[in-house]
mmCIF file of C-alpha atoms in Angstrom:
data_model
loop_
_atom_site.group_PDB
_atom_site.id
_atom_site.type_symbol
_atom_site.label_atom_id
_atom_site.label_comp_id
_atom_site.label_asym_id
_atom_site.label_seq_id
_atom_site.Cartn_x
_atom_site.Cartn_y
_atom_site.Cartn_z
ATOM 1 C CA MET W 27 28.746 109.803 84.924
ATOM 2 C CA PRO W 28 25.188 110.620 86.088
ATOM 3 C CA ALA W 29 23.028 107.675 87.126
ATOM 4 C CA ALA W 30 20.474 106.492 84.609
ATOM 5 C CA LYS W 31 16.931 107.818 84.572
ATOM 6 C CA ILE W 32 14.576 104.829 84.431
ATOM 7 C CA LEU W 33 10.914 104.648 83.446
ATOM 8 C CA MET W 34 8.710 101.986 85.046
ATOM 9 C CA ILE W 35 5.341 101.432 83.343
ATOM 10 C CA THR W 36 2.905 99.751 85.682
ATOM 11 C CA GLY W 37 -0.805 99.528 86.407
ATOM 12 C CA ASP W 38 -3.498 98.120 88.640
ATOM 13 C CA PHE W 39 -2.848 94.596 89.884
ATOM 14 C CA THR W 40 0.770 94.720 88.879
ATOM 15 C CA GLU W 41 2.665 92.000 90.770
ATOM 16 C CA ASP W 42 3.636 93.412 94.163
ATOM 17 C CA TYR W 43 7.240 92.168 94.457
ATOM 18 C CA GLU W 44 7.945 92.742 90.757
ATOM 19 C CA THR W 45 7.020 96.395 91.164
ATOM 20 C CA MET W 46 8.061 97.409 94.659
ATOM 21 C CA VAL W 47 11.349 95.481 94.915
ATOM 22 C CA PRO W 48 12.908 96.732 91.632
ATOM 23 C CA PHE W 49 11.625 100.262 92.278
ATOM 24 C CA GLN W 50 13.190 100.427 95.737
ATOM 25 C CA THR W 51 16.369 98.552 94.756
ATOM 26 C CA LEU W 52 17.103 100.828 91.818
ATOM 27 C CA LEU W 53 16.444 103.936 93.940
ATOM 28 C CA ALA W 54 18.756 102.571 96.644
ATOM 29 C CA CYS W 55 21.471 102.080 94.019
ATOM 30 C CA GLY W 56 21.282 105.754 93.048
ATOM 31 C CA TYR W 57 19.116 105.591 89.925
ATOM 32 C CA THR W 58 16.196 107.911 89.270
ATOM 33 C CA VAL W 59 13.046 105.828 88.757
ATOM 34 C CA HIS W 60 9.712 107.246 87.628
ATOM 35 C CA ALA W 61 6.773 104.865 88.100
ATOM 36 C CA VAL W 62 3.809 105.754 85.896
ATOM 37 C CA CYS W 63 0.394 104.371 84.959
ATOM 38 C CA PRO W 64 -1.831 105.601 82.106
ATOM 39 C CA GLY W 65 -4.813 107.537 83.424
ATOM 40 C CA LYS W 66 -3.175 108.226 86.798
ATOM 41 C CA ASN W 67 -1.026 111.037 88.146
ATOM 42 C CA ALA W 68 1.910 111.340 90.508
ATOM 43 C CA GLY W 69 0.737 110.745 94.062
ATOM 44 C CA GLU W 70 -2.042 108.371 93.041
ATOM 45 C CA THR W 71 -1.676 104.637 93.582
ATOM 46 C CA VAL W 72 -2.054 101.362 91.751
ATOM 47 C CA ALA W 73 -3.286 98.236 93.513
ATOM 48 C CA THR W 74 -0.802 95.395 93.567
ATOM 49 C CA ALA W 75 -1.374 91.645 93.569
ATOM 50 C CA ILE W 76 0.803 89.066 95.302
ATOM 51 C CA HIS W 77 1.408 86.054 93.077
ATOM 52 C CA ASP W 78 2.808 83.037 94.873
ATOM 53 C CA PHE W 79 3.720 79.444 94.112
ATOM 54 C CA GLU W 80 1.947 77.207 96.601
ATOM 55 C CA GLY W 81 1.744 73.840 94.854
ATOM 56 C CA ASP W 82 -1.247 74.565 92.612
ATOM 57 C CA GLN W 83 -1.224 74.181 88.837
ATOM 58 C CA THR W 84 -0.794 77.948 88.516
ATOM 59 C CA TYR W 85 0.155 80.791 90.850
ATOM 60 C CA SER W 86 -2.221 81.987 93.555
ATOM 61 C CA GLU W 87 -3.215 85.650 93.778
ATOM 62 C CA LYS W 88 -3.810 87.810 96.849
ATOM 63 C CA ARG W 89 -4.332 91.549 97.262
ATOM 64 C CA GLY W 90 -1.071 93.366 97.905
ATOM 65 C CA HIS W 91 -0.205 96.981 98.680
ATOM 66 C CA ASN W 92 -1.156 100.350 97.266
ATOM 67 C CA PHE W 93 1.930 101.366 95.290
ATOM 68 C CA ALA W 94 2.389 105.139 94.980
ATOM 69 C CA LEU W 95 3.217 106.524 91.542
ATOM 70 C CA ASN W 96 5.807 109.299 91.505
ATOM 71 C CA ALA W 97 5.245 110.669 87.991
ATOM 72 C CA SER W 98 2.306 111.228 85.647
ATOM 73 C CA PHE W 99 2.094 109.137 82.485
ATOM 74 C CA ALA W 100 0.529 112.020 80.541
ATOM 75 C CA SER W 101 3.549 114.249 81.312
ATOM 76 C CA ILE W 102 6.452 111.917 80.543
ATOM 77 C CA ARG W 103 8.368 111.517 77.297
ATOM 78 C CA ALA W 104 10.056 108.154 76.692
ATOM 79 C CA GLU W 105 12.912 110.024 74.983
ATOM 80 C CA ASP W 106 13.865 111.565 78.341
ATOM 81 C CA TYR W 107 14.662 108.167 79.892
ATOM 82 C CA ASP W 108 17.701 105.919 79.632
ATOM 83 C CA ALA W 109 15.966 102.606 80.361
ATOM 84 C CA LEU W 110 12.616 100.891 80.880
ATOM 85 C CA VAL W 111 11.303 98.445 83.505
ATOM 86 C CA VAL W 112 8.135 96.422 82.848
ATOM 87 C CA PRO W 113 6.856 94.529 85.912
ATOM 88 C CA GLY W 114 4.560 91.527 85.584
ATOM 89 C CA GLY W 115 1.248 90.715 87.178
ATOM 90 C CA ARG W 116 -2.105 91.439 85.569
ATOM 91 C CA ALA W 117 -1.329 95.021 84.488
ATOM 92 C CA PRO W 118 0.463 94.156 81.209
ATOM 93 C CA GLU W 119 -2.631 92.443 79.764
ATOM 94 C CA TYR W 120 -4.557 95.720 79.759
ATOM 95 C CA LEU W 121 -1.645 98.155 79.384
ATOM 96 C CA ARG W 122 -0.890 96.563 76.001
ATOM 97 C CA LEU W 123 -4.223 97.912 74.723
ATOM 98 C CA ASN W 124 -2.986 101.501 75.148
ATOM 99 C CA PRO W 125 -1.329 102.862 71.959
ATOM 100 C CA ASP W 126 0.733 105.402 73.930
ATOM 101 C CA VAL W 127 2.171 102.634 76.102
ATOM 102 C CA ILE W 128 3.026 100.625 72.972
ATOM 103 C CA LYS W 129 4.793 103.646 71.431
ATOM 104 C CA ALA W 130 6.779 104.216 74.618
ATOM 105 C CA VAL W 131 7.928 100.573 74.737
ATOM 106 C CA GLN W 132 8.873 100.669 71.053
ATOM 107 C CA HIS W 133 10.994 103.786 71.622
ATOM 108 C CA PHE W 134 13.340 101.970 74.022
ATOM 109 C CA PHE W 135 13.939 99.164 71.526
ATOM 110 C CA GLU W 136 14.348 101.488 68.543
ATOM 111 C CA ALA W 137 16.886 103.543 70.525
ATOM 112 C CA GLY W 138 18.714 100.442 71.811
ATOM 113 C CA LYS W 139 18.197 101.415 75.459
ATOM 114 C CA PRO W 140 18.205 98.830 78.275
ATOM 115 C CA VAL W 141 14.848 97.171 78.968
ATOM 116 C CA ALA W 142 14.031 94.870 81.904
ATOM 117 C CA ALA W 143 10.806 92.857 81.814
ATOM 118 C CA ILE W 144 9.708 90.124 84.171
ATOM 119 C CA CYS W 145 6.953 87.502 84.254
ATOM 120 C CA HIS W 146 3.835 88.738 82.383
ATOM 121 C CA GLY W 147 5.749 91.861 81.290
ATOM 122 C CA ALA W 148 6.466 89.893 78.112
ATOM 123 C CA GLN W 149 2.800 90.379 77.135
ATOM 124 C CA LEU W 150 3.525 94.077 76.690
ATOM 125 C CA LEU W 151 6.704 93.411 74.687
ATOM 126 C CA ALA W 152 4.881 90.939 72.442
ATOM 127 C CA ALA W 153 2.082 93.429 71.762
ATOM 128 C CA ALA W 154 4.662 96.121 70.940
ATOM 129 C CA GLY W 155 6.166 93.860 68.269
ATOM 130 C CA VAL W 156 9.697 94.097 69.675
ATOM 131 C CA LEU W 157 10.492 90.410 70.299
ATOM 132 C CA LYS W 158 11.178 89.163 66.766
ATOM 133 C CA GLY W 159 14.411 87.166 66.885
ATOM 134 C CA ARG W 160 15.030 88.115 70.538
ATOM 135 C CA THR W 161 15.545 85.674 73.396
ATOM 136 C CA CYS W 162 12.987 86.407 76.103
ATOM 137 C CA SER W 163 12.045 84.746 79.371
ATOM 138 C CA ALA W 164 8.599 85.138 80.907
ATOM 139 C CA TYR W 165 6.171 83.313 83.125
ATOM 140 C CA PRO W 166 5.765 79.920 81.376
ATOM 141 C CA ALA W 167 2.092 80.609 80.528
ATOM 142 C CA CYS W 168 3.307 83.536 78.372
ATOM 143 C CA ARG W 169 5.499 81.291 76.216
ATOM 144 C CA PRO W 170 2.927 81.157 73.368
ATOM 145 C CA GLU W 171 2.802 84.970 73.236
ATOM 146 C CA VAL W 172 6.591 85.253 73.111
ATOM 147 C CA GLU W 173 6.793 82.693 70.318
ATOM 148 C CA LEU W 174 3.820 84.078 68.343
ATOM 149 C CA ALA W 175 5.567 87.472 68.455
ATOM 150 C CA GLY W 176 8.643 85.898 66.840
ATOM 151 C CA GLY W 177 10.677 85.681 70.020
ATOM 152 C CA ILE W 178 12.781 82.777 71.259
ATOM 153 C CA TYR W 179 11.376 81.689 74.618
ATOM 154 C CA ALA W 180 14.092 81.109 77.229
ATOM 155 C CA ASP W 181 13.007 78.113 79.318
ATOM 156 C CA ILE W 182 15.105 78.861 82.387
ATOM 157 C CA ALA W 183 14.837 78.255 86.140
ATOM 158 C CA ILE W 184 12.368 80.453 88.004
ATOM 159 C CA ASN W 185 15.242 82.125 89.871
ATOM 160 C CA ASP W 186 17.307 82.858 86.752
ATOM 161 C CA ALA W 187 17.343 85.655 84.173
ATOM 162 C CA VAL W 188 18.600 86.027 80.615
ATOM 163 C CA ALA W 189 20.083 88.935 78.690
ATOM 164 C CA ASP W 190 19.822 89.396 74.931
ATOM 165 C CA GLY W 191 21.699 92.570 74.148
ATOM 166 C CA ASN W 192 19.846 95.418 75.855
ATOM 167 C CA LEU W 193 16.894 93.187 76.873
ATOM 168 C CA VAL W 194 16.948 91.489 80.295
ATOM 169 C CA THR W 195 14.064 89.173 81.184
ATOM 170 C CA ALA W 196 13.104 86.669 83.866
ATOM 171 C CA PRO W 197 10.224 84.280 84.610
ATOM 172 C CA ALA W 198 9.066 85.662 87.990
ATOM 173 C CA TRP W 199 10.074 87.481 91.186
ATOM 174 C CA PRO W 200 12.326 84.699 92.576
ATOM 175 C CA ALA W 201 14.755 85.808 89.831
ATOM 176 C CA HIS W 202 15.191 89.327 91.244
ATOM 177 C CA PRO W 203 18.883 88.964 92.227
ATOM 178 C CA SER W 204 19.918 87.708 88.783
ATOM 179 C CA TRP W 205 17.474 89.928 86.863
ATOM 180 C CA LEU W 206 18.431 93.163 88.618
ATOM 181 C CA ARG W 207 22.156 92.364 88.507
ATOM 182 C CA GLN W 208 22.002 91.801 84.729
ATOM 183 C CA PHE W 209 19.848 94.898 84.209
ATOM 184 C CA MET W 210 22.275 97.085 86.163
ATOM 185 C CA ALA W 211 25.144 95.639 84.106
ATOM 186 C CA ALA W 212 23.226 96.675 80.956
ATOM 187 C CA LEU W 213 22.732 100.160 82.427
ATOM 188 C CA ASP W 214 26.474 100.432 83.148
ATOM 189 C CA ALA W 215 27.352 99.231 79.637
ATOM 190 C CA ALA W 216 24.968 101.761 78.066
ATOM 191 C CA ALA W 217 26.392 104.597 80.185
ATOM 192 C CA LEU W 218 29.958 103.613 79.268
ATOM 193 C CA SER W 219 29.094 103.443 75.587
ATOM 194 C CA GLU W 220 27.473 106.884 75.762
ATOM 195 C CA ALA W 221 30.504 108.328 77.613
ATOM 196 C CA ASN W 222 32.893 106.894 75.015
ATOM 197 C CA ALA W 223 30.796 108.335 72.196
ATOM 198 C CA ALA W 224 30.829 111.819 73.756
#
């Protein structure tokens, strides 16, 4: 069974850990991962932001790395991918204004493909109208968006994740072990289902 081909939609001031850690982990596990950003091409970079929890009423933000994209958004077709990853950070708040991004996100839900979103990634899912009746975790400040979109907000520990069918979500980067483990289980289940249908 070939490893899944995964699309990661990201953008400037995406959260550093929530972009770089899943990207590198999934590559290390043998998956193909294409990281794209609207308006940018393969070889260009997006700026990342480091969000941390340091005892303030909300997270702090510091400049992170330059994360290199390895595919061009204008050239990809969502239909060619088996799964989607949506990192958090500040990128989702502006990516959700792009109709082509919205269409791509909707494709994965319409096709029942695995989707992993973390932290503010839920802003993109809410804007795409794909959360109605779905259980979804997110950074707690995104709870109103999840609920206004018809989703059921999962109020879980910051290091936990939740799966609702093909959708795997988590509140923030401390959840990476649980979030990635559940996402890879969804990828395996999808691959098995496809193999059995063949």
